[in-house]
Coordinates of C-alpha atoms in Angstrom, one line a residue:
X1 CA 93.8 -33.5 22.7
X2 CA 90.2 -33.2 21.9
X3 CA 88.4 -30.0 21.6
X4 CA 85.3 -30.6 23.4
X5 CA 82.9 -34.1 23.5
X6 CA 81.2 -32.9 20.7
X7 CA 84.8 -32.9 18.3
X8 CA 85.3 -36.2 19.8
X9 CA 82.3 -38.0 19.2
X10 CA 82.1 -36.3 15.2
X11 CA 85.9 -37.8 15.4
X12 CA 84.7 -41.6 16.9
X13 CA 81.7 -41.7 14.3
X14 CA 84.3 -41.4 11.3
X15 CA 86.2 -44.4 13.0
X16 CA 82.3 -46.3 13.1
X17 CA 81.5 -45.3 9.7
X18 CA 81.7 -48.8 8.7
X19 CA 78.4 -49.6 10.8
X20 CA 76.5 -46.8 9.1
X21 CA 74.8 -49.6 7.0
X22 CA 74.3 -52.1 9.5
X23 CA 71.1 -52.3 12.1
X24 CA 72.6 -50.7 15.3
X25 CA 71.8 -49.3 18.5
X26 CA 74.2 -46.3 20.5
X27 CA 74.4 -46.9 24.1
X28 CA 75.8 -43.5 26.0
X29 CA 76.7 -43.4 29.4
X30 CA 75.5 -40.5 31.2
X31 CA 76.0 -37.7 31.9
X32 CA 79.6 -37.5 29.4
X33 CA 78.9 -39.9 27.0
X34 CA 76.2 -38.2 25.7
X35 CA 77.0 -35.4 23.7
X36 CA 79.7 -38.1 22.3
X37 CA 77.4 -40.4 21.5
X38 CA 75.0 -37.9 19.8
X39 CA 77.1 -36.9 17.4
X40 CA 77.7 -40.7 16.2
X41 CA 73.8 -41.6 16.5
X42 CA 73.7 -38.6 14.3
X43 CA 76.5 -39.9 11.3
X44 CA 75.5 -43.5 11.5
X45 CA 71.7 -42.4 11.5
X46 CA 71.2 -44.8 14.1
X47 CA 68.7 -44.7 17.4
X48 CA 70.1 -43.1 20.4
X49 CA 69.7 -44.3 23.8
X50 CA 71.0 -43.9 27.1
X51 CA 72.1 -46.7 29.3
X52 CA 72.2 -45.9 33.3
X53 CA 76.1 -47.0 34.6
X54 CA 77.5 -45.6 37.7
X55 CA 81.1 -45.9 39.1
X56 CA 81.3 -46.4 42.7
X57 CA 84.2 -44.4 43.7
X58 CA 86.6 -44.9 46.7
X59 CA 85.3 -43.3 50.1
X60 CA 87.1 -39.9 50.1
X61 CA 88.5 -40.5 46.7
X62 CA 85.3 -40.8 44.2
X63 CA 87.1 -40.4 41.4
X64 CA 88.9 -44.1 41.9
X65 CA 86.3 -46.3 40.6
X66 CA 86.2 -49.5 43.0
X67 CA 83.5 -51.3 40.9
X68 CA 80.4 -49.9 39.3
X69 CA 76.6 -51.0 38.3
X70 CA 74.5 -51.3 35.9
X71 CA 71.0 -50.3 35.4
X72 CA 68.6 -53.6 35.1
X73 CA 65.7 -56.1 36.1
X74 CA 68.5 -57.4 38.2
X75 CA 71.5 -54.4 38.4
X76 CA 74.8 -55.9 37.8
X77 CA 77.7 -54.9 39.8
X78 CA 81.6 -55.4 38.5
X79 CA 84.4 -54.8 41.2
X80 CA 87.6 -53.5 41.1
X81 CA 88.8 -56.3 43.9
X82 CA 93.0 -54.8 43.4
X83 CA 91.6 -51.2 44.4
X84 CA 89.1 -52.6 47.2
X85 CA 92.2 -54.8 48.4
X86 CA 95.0 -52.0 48.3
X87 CA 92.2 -49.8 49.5
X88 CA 91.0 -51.9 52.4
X89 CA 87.7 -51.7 52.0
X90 CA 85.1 -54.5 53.8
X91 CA 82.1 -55.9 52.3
X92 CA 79.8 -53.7 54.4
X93 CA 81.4 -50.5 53.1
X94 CA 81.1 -51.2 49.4
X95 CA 78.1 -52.7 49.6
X96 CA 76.7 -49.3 51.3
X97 CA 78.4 -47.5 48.1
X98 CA 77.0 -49.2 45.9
X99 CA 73.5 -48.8 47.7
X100 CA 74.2 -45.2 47.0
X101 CA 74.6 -45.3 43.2
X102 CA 71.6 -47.4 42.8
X103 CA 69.9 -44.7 44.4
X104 CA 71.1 -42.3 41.8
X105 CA 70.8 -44.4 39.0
X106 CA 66.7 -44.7 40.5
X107 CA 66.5 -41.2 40.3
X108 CA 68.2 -40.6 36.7
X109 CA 65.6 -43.2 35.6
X110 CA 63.2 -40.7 36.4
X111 CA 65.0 -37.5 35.2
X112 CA 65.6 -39.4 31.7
X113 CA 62.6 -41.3 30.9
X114 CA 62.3 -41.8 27.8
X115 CA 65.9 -42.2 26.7
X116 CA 66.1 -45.5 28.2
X117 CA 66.1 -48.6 25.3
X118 CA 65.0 -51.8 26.8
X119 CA 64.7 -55.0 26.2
X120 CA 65.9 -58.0 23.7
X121 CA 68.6 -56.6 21.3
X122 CA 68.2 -59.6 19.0
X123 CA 69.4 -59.1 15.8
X124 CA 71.0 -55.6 16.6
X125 CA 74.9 -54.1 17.2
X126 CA 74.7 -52.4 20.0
X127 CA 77.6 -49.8 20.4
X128 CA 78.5 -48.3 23.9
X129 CA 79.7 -44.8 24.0
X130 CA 81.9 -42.5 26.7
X131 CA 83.8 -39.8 26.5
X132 CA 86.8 -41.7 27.7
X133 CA 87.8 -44.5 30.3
X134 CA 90.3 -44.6 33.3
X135 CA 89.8 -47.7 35.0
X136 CA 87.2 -49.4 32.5
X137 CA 85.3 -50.1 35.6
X138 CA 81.9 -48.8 33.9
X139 CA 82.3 -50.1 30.5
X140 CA 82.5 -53.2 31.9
X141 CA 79.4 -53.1 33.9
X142 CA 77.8 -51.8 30.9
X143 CA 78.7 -54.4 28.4
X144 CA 78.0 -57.1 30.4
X145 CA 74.0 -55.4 31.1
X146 CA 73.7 -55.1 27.7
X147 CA 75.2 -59.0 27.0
X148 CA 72.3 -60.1 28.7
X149 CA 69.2 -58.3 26.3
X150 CA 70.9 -60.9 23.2
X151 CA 73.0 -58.2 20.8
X152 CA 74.3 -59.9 17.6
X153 CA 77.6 -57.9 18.4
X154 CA 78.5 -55.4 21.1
X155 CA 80.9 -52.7 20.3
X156 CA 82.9 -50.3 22.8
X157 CA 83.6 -46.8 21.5
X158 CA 85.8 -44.3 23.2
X159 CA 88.2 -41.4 22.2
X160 CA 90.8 -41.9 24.7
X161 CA 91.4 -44.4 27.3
X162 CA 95.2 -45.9 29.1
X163 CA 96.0 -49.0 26.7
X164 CA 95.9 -51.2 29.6
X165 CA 92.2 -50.5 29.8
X166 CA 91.6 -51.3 26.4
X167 CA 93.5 -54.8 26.6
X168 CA 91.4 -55.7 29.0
X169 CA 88.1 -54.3 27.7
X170 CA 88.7 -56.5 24.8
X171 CA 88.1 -60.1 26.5
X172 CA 84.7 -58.2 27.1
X173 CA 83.4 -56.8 24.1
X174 CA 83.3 -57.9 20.3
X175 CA 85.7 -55.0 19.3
X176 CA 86.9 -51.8 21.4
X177 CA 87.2 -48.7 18.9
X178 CA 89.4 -46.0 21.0
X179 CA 91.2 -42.8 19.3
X180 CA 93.8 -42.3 21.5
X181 CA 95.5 -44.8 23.8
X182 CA 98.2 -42.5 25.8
X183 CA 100.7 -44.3 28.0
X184 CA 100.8 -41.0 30.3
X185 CA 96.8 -41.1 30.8
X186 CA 96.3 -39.4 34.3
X187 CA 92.5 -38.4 33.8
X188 CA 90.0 -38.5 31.1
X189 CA 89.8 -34.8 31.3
X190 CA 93.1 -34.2 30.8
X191 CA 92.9 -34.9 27.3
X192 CA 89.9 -32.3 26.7
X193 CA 90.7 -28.3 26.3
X194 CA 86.7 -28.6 27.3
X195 CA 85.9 -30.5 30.4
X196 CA 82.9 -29.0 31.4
X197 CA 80.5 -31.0 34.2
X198 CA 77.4 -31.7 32.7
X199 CA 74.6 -30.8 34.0
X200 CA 70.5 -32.8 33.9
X201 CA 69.4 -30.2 31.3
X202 CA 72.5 -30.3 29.4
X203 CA 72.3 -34.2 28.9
X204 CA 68.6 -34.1 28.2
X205 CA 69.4 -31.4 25.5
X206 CA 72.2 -33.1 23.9
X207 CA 69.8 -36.4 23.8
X208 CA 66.9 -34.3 22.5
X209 CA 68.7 -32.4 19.8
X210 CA 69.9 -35.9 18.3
X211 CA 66.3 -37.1 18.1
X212 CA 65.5 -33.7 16.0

């Protein structure tokens, strides 16, 4: 059980201290990742940066990712086909989900401008940060938008995430870092005595307080 993000990403950087040294980028995924990845941006010394991912939830069950998309010249989408089959859920349907999350990722490009790192990574770790995974749906989508920009090596950090998840995550990243890998997962939250929602100005404050 972790306190609050904040514990848990001072907890993750102790797990990353072996980067400290080397030339690396943090990638968090807002709006929960942040504070997390703050914290390890801070004890690495290491640039901060926010990369736009969205899970595109289930009609009438958001919180059951069917696939997500990434932020990009050309936005890459990962699907969760065993959900979308058990689901049933056509083409026409996901497609219109996914138009929706684009739409927010459009607007949280304009809300965070000037977090956003882009271009080439050549020559660079970069180092993706959550505050936890469920499905691994949005990790995905994010490590393979950053695969494109060139990193030397990409690295997956979590606190807590289903083992399952992390199996799998590691045919897609170099190396997945996660603290806790409970067989009983049920939700990310549920491993937080501090769940809060995060709001805009929250996120922005976390990001901004890093940066000094």
């Amino acid at each position: 059980m972790f306190t609050n993000r904040n514990e848990a990403g001072r907890r993750l950087a102790q797990a990353l201290k072996a980067y400290q040294a080397s030339p690396c980028t943090i990638f968090a995924l807002p709006r929960g990742g942040v504070p997390v990845a703050a914290e390890v941006a801070k004890a690495l010394k290491a640039p901060l940066a926010m990369l736009l991912v969205r899970k595109i939830g289930l009609p009438g069950n958001p919180e059951v990712a069917m696939g997500a998309v990434v932020d990009g010249q050309k936005p890459i989408v990962v699907r969760n086909d065993d959900i979308i089959a058990h689901a049933g859920i056509s083409s026409d349907v996901f497609e219109s989900c996914c138009r929706l999350e684009l739409d927010e990722i459009n607007r949280r490009r304009l809300v965070y401008a000037g977090c956003l790192a882009e271009g080439s990574l050549s020559g660079r770790t970069a180092v993706i940060v959550d505050d936890g995974l469920a499905t691994g749906a949005t990790a995905t989508a994010a490590i393979r938008g950053l695969r494109v920009r060139n990193p030397t090596r990409i690295i997956l950090a979590v606190p807590v995430a289903p083992p399952e998840v992390v199996a799998r995550l590691k045919g897609e990243a170099d190396e997945v870092i996660c603290l806790e890998t409970p067989c009983d997962f049920g939700a990310v939250g549920d491993h937080y005595l501090d769940f809060r929602q995060l709001t805009d100005e929250a996120v922005l404050s976390a990001f901004l307080r890093d940066r000094g």
